[in-house]
Amino acid sequence: MVMIEFFILLLIPYLILWTLWNVYFRKIIKAGLEYVGNNYQETIYKIPPSNSIKLKINGKCVLLISGGTNWVTLRVNHGPRQKVFKIRLLNDPGEVEIINDSKLFSINVIIRRST
């Protein structure tokens, strides 16, 4: 009986922290999507495993990653590789290469560009 009570005492803080993480993560994603403003153009790309795409961007841009892993590797203007989880805000004109490093899962990339 003591073991069950101890387990419940350990589980309650975990559930509280998990709930708070989900609430704040949703707020971060929502604020990130509002970064480009009210006038935007949205496109969706599906990147197969171990592939990449190159895009031209100009001005404010939001990359939202969803799919198997939610991780991508970015190269902005042929610079160093950057690992990105779920969302990235950009304001650099030039070229972005989005690389799916996963060997199993494809990912969807939603790109919002200000117009």
Short mmCIF file of N, CA, C and O in Angstrom, two decimals:
data_model
loop_
_atom_site.label_atom_id
_atom_site.label_comp_id
_atom_site.label_asym_id
_atom_site.label_seq_id
_atom_site.Cartn_x
_atom_site.Cartn_y
_atom_site.Cartn_z
N MET A 1 0.82 -1.19 0.00
CA MET A 1 0.00 0.00 0.00
C MET A 1 0.87 1.26 0.00
O MET A 1 0.53 2.24 -0.62
N VAL A 2 1.99 1.21 0.70
CA VAL A 2 2.89 2.36 0.78
C VAL A 2 3.51 2.63 -0.58
O VAL A 2 3.71 3.78 -0.96
N MET A 3 3.81 1.58 -1.33
CA MET A 3 4.43 1.74 -2.64
C MET A 3 3.49 2.45 -3.62
O MET A 3 3.94 3.27 -4.42
N ILE A 4 2.23 2.17 -3.56
CA ILE A 4 1.25 2.81 -4.45
C ILE A 4 1.14 4.30 -4.13
O ILE A 4 1.12 5.14 -5.03
N GLU A 5 1.10 4.64 -2.86
CA GLU A 5 1.03 6.04 -2.46
C GLU A 5 2.29 6.79 -2.89
O GLU A 5 2.23 7.93 -3.34
N PHE A 6 3.44 6.16 -2.75
CA PHE A 6 4.70 6.76 -3.18
C PHE A 6 4.71 6.99 -4.69
O PHE A 6 5.14 8.05 -5.16
N PHE A 7 4.22 6.04 -5.43
CA PHE A 7 4.15 6.17 -6.89
C PHE A 7 3.22 7.32 -7.28
O PHE A 7 3.54 8.09 -8.19
N ILE A 8 2.09 7.46 -6.64
CA ILE A 8 1.15 8.55 -6.93
C ILE A 8 1.78 9.89 -6.59
O ILE A 8 1.62 10.86 -7.35
N LEU A 9 2.51 9.98 -5.49
CA LEU A 9 3.18 11.22 -5.13
C LEU A 9 4.25 11.61 -6.16
O LEU A 9 4.49 12.78 -6.40
N LEU A 10 4.89 10.64 -6.75
CA LEU A 10 5.87 10.92 -7.80
C LEU A 10 5.19 11.27 -9.13
O LEU A 10 5.73 12.04 -9.92
N LEU A 11 4.03 10.72 -9.39
CA LEU A 11 3.35 10.92 -10.65
C LEU A 11 2.67 12.28 -10.75
O LEU A 11 2.62 12.86 -11.83
N ILE A 12 2.18 12.81 -9.66
CA ILE A 12 1.44 14.08 -9.69
C ILE A 12 2.30 15.24 -10.19
O ILE A 12 1.87 15.98 -11.08
N PRO A 13 3.52 15.46 -9.69
CA PRO A 13 4.33 16.56 -10.25
C PRO A 13 4.66 16.38 -11.73
O PRO A 13 4.69 17.35 -12.48
N TYR A 14 4.87 15.15 -12.14
CA TYR A 14 5.13 14.89 -13.55
C TYR A 14 3.95 15.32 -14.41
O TYR A 14 4.12 15.97 -15.44
N LEU A 15 2.74 14.97 -14.01
CA LEU A 15 1.55 15.35 -14.78
C LEU A 15 1.35 16.87 -14.80
O LEU A 15 0.97 17.43 -15.82
N ILE A 16 1.63 17.52 -13.68
CA ILE A 16 1.50 18.98 -13.64
C ILE A 16 2.52 19.63 -14.57
O ILE A 16 2.18 20.53 -15.35
N LEU A 17 3.77 19.19 -14.53
CA LEU A 17 4.79 19.75 -15.42
C LEU A 17 4.50 19.48 -16.88
O LEU A 17 4.71 20.33 -17.75
N TRP A 18 4.02 18.30 -17.21
CA TRP A 18 3.67 17.95 -18.58
C TRP A 18 2.54 18.85 -19.10
O TRP A 18 2.59 19.33 -20.23
N THR A 19 1.54 19.10 -18.28
CA THR A 19 0.43 19.97 -18.67
C THR A 19 0.90 21.40 -18.90
O THR A 19 0.53 22.04 -19.89
N LEU A 20 1.74 21.91 -18.00
CA LEU A 20 2.26 23.26 -18.16
C LEU A 20 3.13 23.38 -19.42
O LEU A 20 3.06 24.39 -20.13
N TRP A 21 3.94 22.36 -19.70
CA TRP A 21 4.75 22.37 -20.91
C TRP A 21 3.87 22.46 -22.16
O TRP A 21 4.13 23.23 -23.07
N ASN A 22 2.81 21.66 -22.21
CA ASN A 22 1.92 21.68 -23.37
C ASN A 22 1.23 23.03 -23.52
O ASN A 22 1.08 23.54 -24.64
N VAL A 23 0.80 23.65 -22.44
CA VAL A 23 0.13 24.95 -22.51
C VAL A 23 1.08 26.01 -23.06
O VAL A 23 0.74 26.76 -23.98
N TYR A 24 2.28 26.09 -22.52
CA TYR A 24 3.22 27.11 -22.97
C TYR A 24 3.77 26.83 -24.36
O TYR A 24 4.04 27.75 -25.12
N PHE A 25 3.93 25.58 -24.72
CA PHE A 25 4.40 25.26 -26.06
C PHE A 25 3.37 25.69 -27.11
O PHE A 25 3.73 26.23 -28.15
N ARG A 26 2.10 25.50 -26.83
CA ARG A 26 1.06 25.96 -27.75
C ARG A 26 1.07 27.48 -27.87
O ARG A 26 0.84 28.03 -28.95
N LYS A 27 1.30 28.18 -26.77
CA LYS A 27 1.39 29.65 -26.83
C LYS A 27 2.57 30.10 -27.68
O LYS A 27 2.47 31.07 -28.43
N ILE A 28 3.69 29.41 -27.56
CA ILE A 28 4.87 29.75 -28.36
C ILE A 28 4.59 29.54 -29.85
O ILE A 28 4.92 30.39 -30.68
N ILE A 29 3.97 28.43 -30.20
CA ILE A 29 3.65 28.15 -31.60
C ILE A 29 2.66 29.18 -32.14
O ILE A 29 2.83 29.70 -33.25
N LYS A 30 1.64 29.51 -31.38
CA LYS A 30 0.64 30.48 -31.81
C LYS A 30 1.27 31.86 -32.03
O LYS A 30 1.00 32.53 -33.02
N ALA A 31 2.13 32.29 -31.11
CA ALA A 31 2.79 33.58 -31.25
C ALA A 31 3.75 33.57 -32.45
O ALA A 31 3.87 34.57 -33.16
N GLY A 32 4.40 32.44 -32.68
CA GLY A 32 5.29 32.34 -33.83
C GLY A 32 4.55 32.44 -35.15
O GLY A 32 5.02 33.05 -36.10
N LEU A 33 3.36 31.86 -35.22
CA LEU A 33 2.57 31.93 -36.46
C LEU A 33 2.05 33.35 -36.70
O LEU A 33 1.78 33.72 -37.84
N GLU A 34 1.90 34.13 -35.65
CA GLU A 34 1.45 35.51 -35.81
C GLU A 34 2.60 36.46 -36.18
O GLU A 34 2.37 37.63 -36.42
N TYR A 35 3.82 35.97 -36.25
CA TYR A 35 5.01 36.76 -36.54
C TYR A 35 4.94 37.46 -37.89
O TYR A 35 5.39 38.58 -38.04
N VAL A 36 4.34 36.81 -38.88
CA VAL A 36 4.31 37.38 -40.23
C VAL A 36 3.20 38.41 -40.42
O VAL A 36 3.16 39.09 -41.43
N GLY A 37 2.28 38.51 -39.48
CA GLY A 37 1.20 39.48 -39.58
C GLY A 37 -0.06 38.86 -40.15
O GLY A 37 -0.21 37.65 -40.25
N ASN A 38 -0.99 39.74 -40.56
CA ASN A 38 -2.29 39.27 -41.05
C ASN A 38 -2.27 38.92 -42.53
O ASN A 38 -3.03 38.07 -42.97
N ASN A 39 -1.44 39.57 -43.31
CA ASN A 39 -1.36 39.29 -44.76
C ASN A 39 -0.19 38.35 -45.01
O ASN A 39 0.98 38.76 -44.93
N TYR A 40 -0.50 37.10 -45.29
CA TYR A 40 0.55 36.13 -45.52
C TYR A 40 0.12 35.13 -46.59
O TYR A 40 -1.04 35.00 -46.91
N GLN A 41 1.12 34.47 -47.13
CA GLN A 41 0.91 33.40 -48.11
C GLN A 41 1.42 32.11 -47.46
O GLN A 41 2.55 32.08 -46.97
N GLU A 42 0.60 31.08 -47.46
CA GLU A 42 0.97 29.83 -46.80
C GLU A 42 1.10 28.72 -47.83
O GLU A 42 0.21 28.53 -48.66
N THR A 43 2.21 28.01 -47.78
CA THR A 43 2.43 26.84 -48.64
C THR A 43 2.88 25.67 -47.78
O THR A 43 3.51 25.84 -46.76
N ILE A 44 2.53 24.47 -48.24
CA ILE A 44 2.87 23.25 -47.51
C ILE A 44 3.73 22.37 -48.42
O ILE A 44 3.37 22.12 -49.57
N TYR A 45 4.85 21.92 -47.89
CA TYR A 45 5.74 21.02 -48.61
C TYR A 45 5.87 19.72 -47.83
O TYR A 45 5.96 19.73 -46.61
N LYS A 46 5.90 18.61 -48.53
CA LYS A 46 6.14 17.31 -47.92
C LYS A 46 7.53 16.87 -48.36
O LYS A 46 7.79 16.73 -49.56
N ILE A 47 8.40 16.63 -47.38
CA ILE A 47 9.78 16.24 -47.67
C ILE A 47 9.95 14.77 -47.30
O ILE A 47 9.81 14.40 -46.14
N PRO A 48 10.26 13.93 -48.28
CA PRO A 48 10.48 12.50 -48.00
C PRO A 48 11.74 12.29 -47.16
O PRO A 48 12.58 13.19 -47.03
N PRO A 49 11.91 11.09 -46.60
CA PRO A 49 13.11 10.81 -45.79
C PRO A 49 14.40 11.00 -46.59
O PRO A 49 14.46 10.69 -47.78
N SER A 50 15.41 11.55 -45.93
CA SER A 50 16.75 11.76 -46.49
C SER A 50 16.75 12.65 -47.74
O SER A 50 17.60 12.48 -48.61
N ASN A 51 15.82 13.58 -47.84
CA ASN A 51 15.76 14.53 -48.95
C ASN A 51 15.78 15.95 -48.42
O ASN A 51 15.68 16.18 -47.22
N SER A 52 15.87 16.90 -49.35
CA SER A 52 15.86 18.30 -48.97
C SER A 52 15.19 19.13 -50.06
O SER A 52 15.02 18.66 -51.19
N ILE A 53 14.81 20.35 -49.69
CA ILE A 53 14.28 21.31 -50.66
C ILE A 53 14.98 22.64 -50.43
O ILE A 53 15.46 22.93 -49.34
N LYS A 54 15.05 23.44 -51.50
CA LYS A 54 15.61 24.78 -51.41
C LYS A 54 14.52 25.77 -51.78
O LYS A 54 13.81 25.58 -52.77
N LEU A 55 14.41 26.82 -50.98
CA LEU A 55 13.38 27.84 -51.19
C LEU A 55 14.00 29.22 -51.16
O LEU A 55 14.96 29.47 -50.43
N LYS A 56 13.44 30.12 -51.94
CA LYS A 56 13.82 31.53 -51.91
C LYS A 56 12.88 32.24 -50.95
O LYS A 56 11.66 32.05 -51.01
N ILE A 57 13.43 33.03 -50.05
CA ILE A 57 12.60 33.80 -49.13
C ILE A 57 13.01 35.26 -49.20
O ILE A 57 14.13 35.60 -49.58
N ASN A 58 12.05 36.11 -48.86
CA ASN A 58 12.30 37.54 -48.85
C ASN A 58 11.41 38.15 -47.78
O ASN A 58 10.19 38.16 -47.92
N GLY A 59 11.97 38.65 -46.72
CA GLY A 59 11.19 39.24 -45.65
C GLY A 59 10.86 38.24 -44.57
O GLY A 59 11.50 37.20 -44.43
N LYS A 60 9.82 38.54 -43.78
CA LYS A 60 9.46 37.69 -42.65
C LYS A 60 8.90 36.36 -43.14
O LYS A 60 8.10 36.31 -44.06
N CYS A 61 9.31 35.30 -42.45
CA CYS A 61 8.92 33.95 -42.84
C CYS A 61 8.90 33.06 -41.60
O CYS A 61 9.75 33.20 -40.72
N VAL A 62 7.91 32.17 -41.52
CA VAL A 62 7.81 31.20 -40.43
C VAL A 62 7.82 29.81 -41.02
O VAL A 62 7.06 29.52 -41.95
N LEU A 63 8.67 28.94 -40.48
CA LEU A 63 8.70 27.54 -40.88
C LEU A 63 8.14 26.72 -39.72
O LEU A 63 8.65 26.79 -38.61
N LEU A 64 7.09 25.96 -39.99
CA LEU A 64 6.47 25.11 -38.98
C LEU A 64 6.60 23.66 -39.45
O LEU A 64 6.10 23.32 -40.51
N ILE A 65 7.27 22.84 -38.65
CA ILE A 65 7.55 21.46 -39.03
C ILE A 65 6.60 20.53 -38.29
O ILE A 65 6.39 20.66 -37.09
N SER A 66 6.03 19.59 -39.02
CA SER A 66 5.20 18.56 -38.40
C SER A 66 5.47 17.24 -39.13
O SER A 66 5.96 17.23 -40.24
N GLY A 67 5.16 16.17 -38.47
CA GLY A 67 5.39 14.87 -39.09
C GLY A 67 6.03 13.91 -38.13
O GLY A 67 5.84 14.00 -36.92
N GLY A 68 6.84 13.02 -38.67
CA GLY A 68 7.40 11.94 -37.88
C GLY A 68 8.30 12.36 -36.76
O GLY A 68 8.18 11.90 -35.64
N THR A 69 9.24 13.28 -37.00
CA THR A 69 10.22 13.61 -35.97
C THR A 69 10.14 15.04 -35.47
O THR A 69 10.61 15.32 -34.39
N ASN A 70 9.60 15.95 -36.23
CA ASN A 70 9.52 17.39 -35.91
C ASN A 70 10.89 18.06 -35.87
O ASN A 70 11.00 19.20 -35.45
N TRP A 71 11.94 17.38 -36.28
CA TRP A 71 13.28 17.96 -36.36
C TRP A 71 13.70 18.07 -37.82
O TRP A 71 13.48 17.16 -38.61
N VAL A 72 14.31 19.20 -38.17
CA VAL A 72 14.90 19.38 -39.50
C VAL A 72 16.25 20.06 -39.33
O VAL A 72 16.57 20.60 -38.27
N THR A 73 17.02 20.04 -40.40
CA THR A 73 18.27 20.79 -40.45
C THR A 73 18.09 21.88 -41.49
O THR A 73 17.63 21.63 -42.60
N LEU A 74 18.44 23.11 -41.12
CA LEU A 74 18.32 24.27 -42.02
C LEU A 74 19.69 24.80 -42.38
O LEU A 74 20.61 24.78 -41.57
N ARG A 75 19.78 25.32 -43.58
CA ARG A 75 20.94 26.10 -44.02
C ARG A 75 20.39 27.38 -44.62
O ARG A 75 19.69 27.35 -45.62
N VAL A 76 20.69 28.50 -43.99
CA VAL A 76 20.22 29.80 -44.46
C VAL A 76 21.36 30.49 -45.19
O VAL A 76 22.43 30.72 -44.62
N ASN A 77 21.13 30.81 -46.46
CA ASN A 77 22.13 31.49 -47.31
C ASN A 77 23.48 30.76 -47.31
O ASN A 77 24.53 31.37 -47.15
N HIS A 78 23.45 29.46 -47.48
CA HIS A 78 24.64 28.60 -47.56
C HIS A 78 25.51 28.71 -46.32
O HIS A 78 26.71 28.47 -46.38
N GLY A 79 24.93 29.02 -45.19
CA GLY A 79 25.66 29.12 -43.92
C GLY A 79 25.78 27.77 -43.25
O GLY A 79 25.58 26.72 -43.88
N PRO A 80 26.10 27.78 -41.97
CA PRO A 80 26.23 26.52 -41.25
C PRO A 80 24.88 25.83 -41.05
O PRO A 80 23.84 26.49 -41.06
N ARG A 81 24.93 24.54 -40.86
CA ARG A 81 23.70 23.77 -40.61
C ARG A 81 23.19 24.07 -39.21
O ARG A 81 23.97 24.19 -38.27
N GLN A 82 21.85 24.15 -39.09
CA GLN A 82 21.21 24.41 -37.80
C GLN A 82 20.10 23.40 -37.61
O GLN A 82 19.27 23.21 -38.48
N LYS A 83 20.11 22.74 -36.45
CA LYS A 83 19.02 21.82 -36.11
C LYS A 83 17.86 22.64 -35.55
O LYS A 83 18.06 23.49 -34.69
N VAL A 84 16.65 22.37 -36.04
CA VAL A 84 15.47 23.14 -35.64
C VAL A 84 14.39 22.16 -35.20
O VAL A 84 14.14 21.16 -35.87
N PHE A 85 13.74 22.48 -34.08
CA PHE A 85 12.63 21.68 -33.59
C PHE A 85 11.34 22.48 -33.74
O PHE A 85 11.20 23.56 -33.17
N LYS A 86 10.43 22.00 -34.54
CA LYS A 86 9.04 22.44 -34.67
C LYS A 86 8.85 23.79 -35.34
O LYS A 86 8.05 23.90 -36.24
N ILE A 87 9.54 24.87 -34.94
CA ILE A 87 9.26 26.19 -35.50
C ILE A 87 10.54 27.00 -35.61
O ILE A 87 11.44 26.88 -34.79
N ARG A 88 10.60 27.82 -36.67
CA ARG A 88 11.73 28.72 -36.87
C ARG A 88 11.23 29.99 -37.51
O ARG A 88 10.48 29.95 -38.49
N LEU A 89 11.62 31.13 -36.98
CA LEU A 89 11.28 32.44 -37.53
C LEU A 89 12.49 32.95 -38.29
O LEU A 89 13.60 32.93 -37.79
N LEU A 90 12.24 33.45 -39.51
CA LEU A 90 13.32 33.97 -40.34
C LEU A 90 12.97 35.38 -40.83
O LEU A 90 11.80 35.69 -41.08
N ASN A 91 13.99 36.21 -40.99
CA ASN A 91 13.80 37.54 -41.55
C ASN A 91 14.99 37.90 -42.44
O ASN A 91 15.37 39.05 -42.53
N ASP A 92 15.61 36.91 -43.06
CA ASP A 92 16.75 37.11 -43.93
C ASP A 92 16.35 36.84 -45.38
O ASP A 92 15.81 35.78 -45.68
N PRO A 93 16.61 37.78 -46.29
CA PRO A 93 16.35 37.46 -47.70
C PRO A 93 17.43 36.49 -48.20
O PRO A 93 18.56 36.52 -47.75
N GLY A 94 17.03 35.63 -49.10
CA GLY A 94 17.99 34.69 -49.66
C GLY A 94 17.40 33.32 -49.86
O GLY A 94 16.23 33.16 -50.20
N GLU A 95 18.23 32.30 -49.63
CA GLU A 95 17.84 30.93 -49.90
C GLU A 95 17.90 30.11 -48.60
O GLU A 95 18.82 30.25 -47.81
N VAL A 96 16.90 29.25 -48.43
CA VAL A 96 16.85 28.35 -47.28
C VAL A 96 16.80 26.93 -47.80
O VAL A 96 15.98 26.60 -48.67
N GLU A 97 17.67 26.09 -47.27
CA GLU A 97 17.64 24.67 -47.59
C GLU A 97 17.11 23.94 -46.37
O GLU A 97 17.64 24.08 -45.27
N ILE A 98 16.04 23.17 -46.56
CA ILE A 98 15.42 22.40 -45.48
C ILE A 98 15.73 20.93 -45.74
O ILE A 98 15.35 20.38 -46.76
N ILE A 99 16.43 20.32 -44.78
CA ILE A 99 16.92 18.95 -44.93
C ILE A 99 16.21 18.05 -43.93
O ILE A 99 16.21 18.33 -42.73
N ASN A 100 15.62 16.96 -44.43
CA ASN A 100 15.02 15.96 -43.56
C ASN A 100 16.07 14.88 -43.30
O ASN A 100 16.37 14.07 -44.17
N ASP A 101 16.63 14.87 -42.09
CA ASP A 101 17.68 13.91 -41.75
C ASP A 101 17.15 12.53 -41.40
O ASP A 101 17.93 11.59 -41.29
N SER A 102 15.86 12.40 -41.21
CA SER A 102 15.28 11.12 -40.81
C SER A 102 15.41 10.10 -41.95
O SER A 102 15.27 10.44 -43.11
N LYS A 103 15.67 8.87 -41.58
CA LYS A 103 15.76 7.78 -42.55
C LYS A 103 14.43 7.05 -42.74
O LYS A 103 14.27 6.28 -43.68
N LEU A 104 13.45 7.32 -41.84
CA LEU A 104 12.19 6.59 -41.88
C LEU A 104 10.97 7.46 -42.15
O LEU A 104 10.05 7.03 -42.83
N PHE A 105 10.94 8.67 -41.60
CA PHE A 105 9.72 9.46 -41.60
C PHE A 105 9.82 10.65 -42.55
O PHE A 105 10.83 11.33 -42.61
N SER A 106 8.72 10.92 -43.24
CA SER A 106 8.64 12.16 -44.02
C SER A 106 8.09 13.24 -43.10
O SER A 106 7.47 12.97 -42.07
N ILE A 107 8.35 14.48 -43.47
CA ILE A 107 7.87 15.60 -42.66
C ILE A 107 7.09 16.57 -43.55
O ILE A 107 7.29 16.62 -44.77
N ASN A 108 6.20 17.31 -42.93
CA ASN A 108 5.47 18.38 -43.60
C ASN A 108 6.02 19.70 -43.08
O ASN A 108 6.18 19.88 -41.88
N VAL A 109 6.29 20.62 -43.99
CA VAL A 109 6.78 21.94 -43.63
C VAL A 109 5.77 22.96 -44.12
O VAL A 109 5.48 23.04 -45.31
N ILE A 110 5.20 23.70 -43.18
CA ILE A 110 4.27 24.78 -43.51
C ILE A 110 5.07 26.07 -43.48
O ILE A 110 5.73 26.38 -42.48
N ILE A 111 5.02 26.81 -44.57
CA ILE A 111 5.78 28.05 -44.67
C ILE A 111 4.80 29.20 -44.84
O ILE A 111 4.01 29.24 -45.78
N ARG A 112 4.87 30.14 -43.90
CA ARG A 112 4.07 31.37 -43.97
C ARG A 112 5.00 32.52 -44.32
O ARG A 112 5.97 32.78 -43.59
N ARG A 113 4.72 33.19 -45.43
CA ARG A 113 5.51 34.34 -45.86
C ARG A 113 4.64 35.58 -45.83
O ARG A 113 3.49 35.56 -46.23
N SER A 114 5.21 36.67 -45.36
CA SER A 114 4.46 37.92 -45.38
C SER A 114 4.39 38.43 -46.82
O SER A 114 5.30 38.27 -47.61
N THR A 115 3.25 39.07 -47.15
CA THR A 115 3.08 39.60 -48.50
C THR A 115 3.11 41.10 -48.50
O THR A 115 3.01 41.75 -47.51
#
